[in-house]
């Protein structure tokens, strides 16, 4: 599983009304209808899928899929 796939699958699980085709690398989570709580859940679930732990505070200013993927890749 790639990091992007882990984030995409997590996003679709947390916010099932999101059209999977709209989940692209540069998309803002807010544009996809995610709240800050949704974002934290997406990140947490993606970390579980990848078997890694990143302090949630590192995601404080992260608000798009690319940024989440980049940050998670640093810990894979």
CSV table of N, CA, C and O in Angstrom, one decimal:
chain,number,residue,atom,x,y,z
A,1,UNK,N,0.9,-1.2,0.0
A,1,UNK,CA,0.0,0.0,0.0
A,1,UNK,C,0.9,1.2,0.0
A,1,UNK,O,1.8,1.3,0.8
A,2,UNK,N,0.6,2.2,-0.9
A,2,UNK,CA,1.3,3.4,-0.9
A,2,UNK,C,0.8,4.4,0.2
A,2,UNK,O,-0.3,4.2,0.7
A,3,UNK,N,1.6,5.4,0.5
A,3,UNK,CA,1.2,6.4,1.5
A,3,UNK,C,-0.1,7.1,0.9
A,3,UNK,O,-1.1,7.3,1.7
A,4,UNK,N,-0.1,7.4,-0.3
A,4,UNK,CA,-1.3,8.1,-0.9
A,4,UNK,C,-2.5,7.2,-0.8
A,4,UNK,O,-3.6,7.7,-0.4
A,5,UNK,N,-2.4,5.9,-1.1
A,5,UNK,CA,-3.5,5.0,-1.0
A,5,UNK,C,-4.0,4.9,0.5
A,5,UNK,O,-5.2,4.9,0.7
A,6,UNK,N,-3.1,4.9,1.4
A,6,UNK,CA,-3.5,4.9,2.8
A,6,UNK,C,-4.3,6.1,3.2
A,6,UNK,O,-5.3,6.0,3.9
A,7,UNK,N,-3.8,7.3,2.7
A,7,UNK,CA,-4.5,8.5,3.0
A,7,UNK,C,-5.9,8.6,2.3
A,7,UNK,O,-6.9,8.9,2.9
A,8,UNK,N,-5.9,8.2,1.1
A,8,UNK,CA,-7.2,8.2,0.3
A,8,UNK,C,-8.2,7.2,0.9
A,8,UNK,O,-9.4,7.6,1.1
A,9,UNK,N,-7.8,6.0,1.2
A,9,UNK,CA,-8.7,5.0,1.8
A,9,UNK,C,-9.2,5.5,3.2
A,9,UNK,O,-10.4,5.3,3.5
A,10,UNK,N,-8.3,6.1,3.9
A,10,UNK,CA,-8.7,6.7,5.2
A,10,UNK,C,-9.7,7.8,5.1
A,10,UNK,O,-10.7,7.9,5.8
A,11,UNK,N,-9.5,8.7,4.1
A,11,UNK,CA,-10.4,9.8,3.9
A,11,UNK,C,-11.8,9.3,3.5
A,11,UNK,O,-12.8,9.8,4.0
A,12,UNK,N,-11.8,8.3,2.6
A,12,UNK,CA,-13.1,7.8,2.1
A,12,UNK,C,-13.8,7.1,3.3
A,12,UNK,O,-15.0,7.1,3.4
A,13,UNK,N,-13.1,6.4,4.2
A,13,UNK,CA,-13.7,5.8,5.3
A,13,UNK,C,-14.3,6.8,6.3
A,13,UNK,O,-15.4,6.6,6.8
A,14,UNK,N,-13.5,7.9,6.6
A,14,UNK,CA,-13.9,8.9,7.6
A,14,UNK,C,-15.0,9.8,7.0
A,14,UNK,O,-16.0,10.1,7.7
A,15,UNK,N,-15.0,10.1,5.7
A,15,UNK,CA,-16.0,11.0,5.1
A,15,UNK,C,-16.5,10.2,3.9
A,15,UNK,O,-16.1,10.5,2.7
A,16,UNK,N,-17.4,9.3,4.1
A,16,UNK,CA,-17.9,8.4,3.0
A,16,UNK,C,-18.6,9.1,1.9
A,16,UNK,O,-18.7,8.6,0.8
A,17,UNK,N,-19.1,10.3,2.1
A,17,UNK,CA,-19.8,11.1,1.1
A,17,UNK,C,-18.8,11.7,0.1
A,17,UNK,O,-19.3,12.2,-1.0
A,18,UNK,N,-17.5,11.6,0.3
A,18,UNK,CA,-16.5,12.1,-0.6
A,18,UNK,C,-16.5,11.2,-1.8
A,18,UNK,O,-16.3,10.0,-1.7
A,19,UNK,N,-16.5,11.8,-3.0
A,19,UNK,CA,-16.4,11.0,-4.3
A,19,UNK,C,-14.9,10.6,-4.4
A,19,UNK,O,-14.1,11.5,-4.5
A,20,UNK,N,-14.6,9.3,-4.4
A,20,UNK,CA,-13.2,8.9,-4.5
A,20,UNK,C,-12.4,9.5,-5.7
A,20,UNK,O,-11.2,9.7,-5.6
A,21,UNK,N,-13.1,9.8,-6.8
A,21,UNK,CA,-12.5,10.4,-7.9
A,21,UNK,C,-12.0,11.9,-7.6
A,21,UNK,O,-11.2,12.4,-8.3
A,22,UNK,N,-12.6,12.5,-6.6
A,22,UNK,CA,-12.2,13.8,-6.2
A,22,UNK,C,-11.0,13.9,-5.3
A,22,UNK,O,-10.4,14.9,-5.0
A,23,UNK,N,-10.6,12.7,-4.8
A,23,UNK,CA,-9.4,12.6,-3.9
A,23,UNK,C,-8.2,12.5,-4.7
A,23,UNK,O,-7.8,11.5,-5.2
A,24,UNK,N,-7.6,13.7,-5.0
A,24,UNK,CA,-6.4,13.8,-5.8
A,24,UNK,C,-5.3,14.5,-4.9
A,24,UNK,O,-5.6,15.1,-3.9
A,25,UNK,N,-4.1,14.3,-5.3
A,25,UNK,CA,-2.9,14.7,-4.5
A,25,UNK,C,-3.0,16.2,-4.0
A,25,UNK,O,-2.7,16.4,-2.9
A,26,UNK,N,-3.4,17.1,-4.8
A,26,UNK,CA,-3.3,18.5,-4.4
A,26,UNK,C,-4.6,19.0,-3.7
A,26,UNK,O,-4.6,20.2,-3.4
A,27,UNK,N,-5.6,18.2,-3.6
A,27,UNK,CA,-6.9,18.7,-3.0
A,27,UNK,C,-6.8,19.1,-1.6
A,27,UNK,O,-6.1,18.4,-0.8
A,28,UNK,N,-7.4,20.1,-1.3
A,28,UNK,CA,-7.6,20.6,0.1
A,28,UNK,C,-8.6,19.7,0.8
A,28,UNK,O,-9.7,19.4,0.2
A,29,UNK,N,-8.3,19.4,2.0
A,29,UNK,CA,-9.3,18.6,2.8
A,29,UNK,C,-10.6,19.4,3.0
A,29,UNK,O,-11.7,18.8,3.0
A,30,UNK,N,-10.4,20.7,3.2
A,30,UNK,CA,-11.6,21.5,3.4
A,30,UNK,C,-12.5,21.5,2.2
A,30,UNK,O,-13.7,21.5,2.3
A,31,UNK,N,-11.9,21.6,1.0
A,31,UNK,CA,-12.6,21.5,-0.2
A,31,UNK,C,-13.4,20.2,-0.4
A,31,UNK,O,-14.4,20.2,-1.1
A,32,UNK,N,-12.9,19.2,0.3
A,32,UNK,CA,-13.6,17.9,0.2
A,32,UNK,C,-14.7,17.8,1.3
A,32,UNK,O,-15.3,16.7,1.5
A,33,UNK,N,-14.8,18.8,2.1
A,33,UNK,CA,-15.8,18.8,3.2
A,33,UNK,C,-15.4,18.3,4.5
A,33,UNK,O,-16.2,18.1,5.4
A,34,UNK,N,-14.1,18.2,4.7
A,34,UNK,CA,-13.5,17.7,6.0
A,34,UNK,C,-13.4,18.8,7.0
A,34,UNK,O,-13.0,19.9,6.7
A,35,UNK,N,-13.7,18.5,8.2
A,35,UNK,CA,-13.5,19.4,9.3
A,35,UNK,C,-12.2,19.1,9.9
A,35,UNK,O,-11.5,18.1,9.5
A,36,UNK,N,-11.7,19.9,10.9
A,36,UNK,CA,-10.5,19.6,11.6
A,36,UNK,C,-10.5,18.3,12.3
A,36,UNK,O,-9.5,17.6,12.3
A,37,UNK,N,-11.6,17.9,12.8
A,37,UNK,CA,-11.8,16.6,13.5
A,37,UNK,C,-11.6,15.5,12.4
A,37,UNK,O,-10.9,14.5,12.7
A,38,UNK,N,-12.3,15.6,11.3
A,38,UNK,CA,-12.1,14.6,10.2
A,38,UNK,C,-10.7,14.5,9.8
A,38,UNK,O,-10.2,13.4,9.6
A,39,UNK,N,-10.0,15.6,9.7
A,39,UNK,CA,-8.6,15.6,9.3
A,39,UNK,C,-7.7,14.8,10.3
A,39,UNK,O,-6.9,14.0,9.9
A,40,UNK,N,-8.0,15.0,11.5
A,40,UNK,CA,-7.2,14.2,12.6
A,40,UNK,C,-7.6,12.7,12.5
A,40,UNK,O,-6.7,11.9,12.6
A,41,UNK,N,-8.8,12.4,12.2
A,41,UNK,CA,-9.2,11.0,12.1
A,41,UNK,C,-8.6,10.4,10.8
A,41,UNK,O,-8.1,9.2,10.9
A,42,UNK,N,-8.5,11.1,9.7
A,42,UNK,CA,-7.9,10.6,8.5
A,42,UNK,C,-6.4,10.3,8.7
A,42,UNK,O,-5.9,9.3,8.4
A,43,UNK,N,-5.7,11.3,9.4
A,43,UNK,CA,-4.3,11.1,9.7
A,43,UNK,C,-4.1,9.9,10.6
A,43,UNK,O,-3.2,9.1,10.3
A,44,UNK,N,-4.9,9.8,11.6
A,44,UNK,CA,-4.7,8.7,12.6
A,44,UNK,C,-4.9,7.4,11.9
A,44,UNK,O,-4.2,6.4,12.1
A,45,UNK,N,-6.0,7.3,11.1
A,45,UNK,CA,-6.3,6.0,10.4
A,45,UNK,C,-5.2,5.7,9.4
A,45,UNK,O,-4.8,4.5,9.3
A,46,UNK,N,-4.7,6.7,8.7
A,46,UNK,CA,-3.6,6.4,7.7
A,46,UNK,C,-2.4,5.9,8.4
A,46,UNK,O,-1.7,5.0,7.9
A,47,UNK,N,-2.0,6.5,9.6
A,47,UNK,CA,-0.9,6.0,10.3
A,47,UNK,C,-1.1,4.6,10.8
A,47,UNK,O,-0.1,3.8,10.7
A,48,UNK,N,-2.3,4.2,11.2
A,48,UNK,CA,-2.6,2.9,11.6
A,48,UNK,C,-2.4,1.9,10.4
A,48,UNK,O,-1.8,0.8,10.5
A,49,UNK,N,-2.9,2.3,9.2
A,49,UNK,CA,-2.7,1.5,8.0
A,49,UNK,C,-1.3,1.3,7.7
A,49,UNK,O,-0.9,0.3,7.2
A,50,UNK,N,-0.5,2.3,7.9
A,50,UNK,CA,0.9,2.3,7.5
A,50,UNK,C,1.8,1.7,8.6
A,50,UNK,O,3.0,1.4,8.4
A,51,UNK,N,1.3,1.5,9.8
A,51,UNK,CA,2.0,1.0,10.9
A,51,UNK,C,3.1,2.0,11.5
A,51,UNK,O,4.2,1.5,11.9
A,52,UNK,N,2.8,3.3,11.4
A,52,UNK,CA,3.7,4.3,11.9
A,52,UNK,C,3.0,5.2,12.9
A,52,UNK,O,1.8,5.2,13.0
A,53,UNK,N,3.8,5.9,13.7
A,53,UNK,CA,3.3,6.9,14.6
A,53,UNK,C,4.0,8.2,14.4
A,53,UNK,O,5.3,8.2,14.4
A,54,UNK,N,3.3,9.2,14.2
A,54,UNK,CA,3.8,10.6,14.0
A,54,UNK,C,3.0,11.5,15.0
A,54,UNK,O,1.8,11.4,15.0
A,55,UNK,N,3.7,12.3,15.8
A,55,UNK,CA,3.0,13.1,16.7
A,55,UNK,C,2.0,14.0,15.9
A,55,UNK,O,2.3,14.6,14.9
A,56,UNK,N,0.7,13.9,16.4
A,56,UNK,CA,-0.4,14.6,15.7
A,56,UNK,C,-0.1,16.1,15.6
A,56,UNK,O,-0.6,16.7,14.6
A,57,UNK,N,0.7,16.7,16.5
A,57,UNK,CA,1.0,18.1,16.4
A,57,UNK,C,1.8,18.5,15.1
A,57,UNK,O,1.7,19.6,14.6
A,58,UNK,N,2.4,17.5,14.5
A,58,UNK,CA,3.2,17.8,13.3
A,58,UNK,C,2.2,18.1,12.1
A,58,UNK,O,2.6,18.6,11.1
A,59,UNK,N,1.0,17.7,12.2
A,59,UNK,CA,0.0,17.9,11.2
A,59,UNK,C,-0.8,19.2,11.4
A,59,UNK,O,-1.7,19.5,10.6
A,60,UNK,N,-0.4,20.0,12.3
A,60,UNK,CA,-1.2,21.2,12.7
A,60,UNK,C,-1.4,22.1,11.5
A,60,UNK,O,-2.6,22.6,11.3
A,61,UNK,N,-0.5,22.4,10.7
A,61,UNK,CA,-0.6,23.3,9.5
A,61,UNK,C,-0.8,22.6,8.2
A,61,UNK,O,-0.8,23.2,7.1
A,62,UNK,N,-1.1,21.3,8.3
A,62,UNK,CA,-1.3,20.5,7.1
A,62,UNK,C,-2.7,20.5,6.7
A,62,UNK,O,-3.6,20.1,7.5
A,63,UNK,N,-3.0,20.9,5.5
A,63,UNK,CA,-4.4,21.0,5.1
A,63,UNK,C,-4.8,20.4,3.7
A,63,UNK,O,-5.9,20.6,3.2
A,64,UNK,N,-3.8,19.8,3.1
A,64,UNK,CA,-4.1,19.2,1.8
A,64,UNK,C,-3.5,17.8,1.7
A,64,UNK,O,-2.6,17.4,2.5
A,65,UNK,N,-3.9,17.0,0.8
A,65,UNK,CA,-3.5,15.6,0.7
A,65,UNK,C,-2.0,15.5,0.5
A,65,UNK,O,-1.4,14.6,1.1
A,66,UNK,N,-1.5,16.3,-0.4
A,66,UNK,CA,0.0,16.2,-0.7
A,66,UNK,C,0.8,16.4,0.6
A,66,UNK,O,1.7,15.7,0.8
A,67,UNK,N,0.4,17.4,1.4
A,67,UNK,CA,1.1,17.7,2.6
A,67,UNK,C,1.1,16.5,3.6
A,67,UNK,O,2.1,16.2,4.3
A,68,UNK,N,-0.1,15.9,3.7
A,68,UNK,CA,-0.2,14.8,4.6
A,68,UNK,C,0.7,13.6,4.1
A,68,UNK,O,1.4,13.0,4.9
A,69,UNK,N,0.6,13.3,2.8
A,69,UNK,CA,1.4,12.3,2.2
A,69,UNK,C,2.9,12.5,2.5
A,69,UNK,O,3.6,11.6,2.9
A,70,UNK,N,3.3,13.8,2.2
A,70,UNK,CA,4.7,14.1,2.4
A,70,UNK,C,5.2,13.9,3.8
A,70,UNK,O,6.3,13.3,4.0
A,71,UNK,N,4.4,14.3,4.7
A,71,UNK,CA,4.8,14.2,6.1
A,71,UNK,C,4.8,12.7,6.6
A,71,UNK,O,5.7,12.3,7.2
A,72,UNK,N,3.8,11.9,6.1
A,72,UNK,CA,3.8,10.5,6.5
A,72,UNK,C,5.0,9.8,5.8
A,72,UNK,O,5.6,8.9,6.5
A,73,UNK,N,5.3,10.1,4.6
A,73,UNK,CA,6.4,9.5,3.9
A,73,UNK,C,7.8,9.6,4.7
A,73,UNK,O,8.6,8.7,4.6
A,74,UNK,N,7.9,10.7,5.4
A,74,UNK,CA,9.1,10.9,6.2
A,74,UNK,C,9.3,9.9,7.3
A,74,UNK,O,10.4,9.7,7.8
A,75,UNK,N,8.2,9.3,7.6
A,75,UNK,CA,8.2,8.4,8.8
A,75,UNK,C,8.0,6.9,8.4
A,75,UNK,O,8.0,6.0,9.2
A,76,UNK,N,7.9,6.7,7.1
A,76,UNK,CA,7.7,5.3,6.6
A,76,UNK,C,9.0,4.6,6.5
A,76,UNK,O,10.0,5.2,6.1
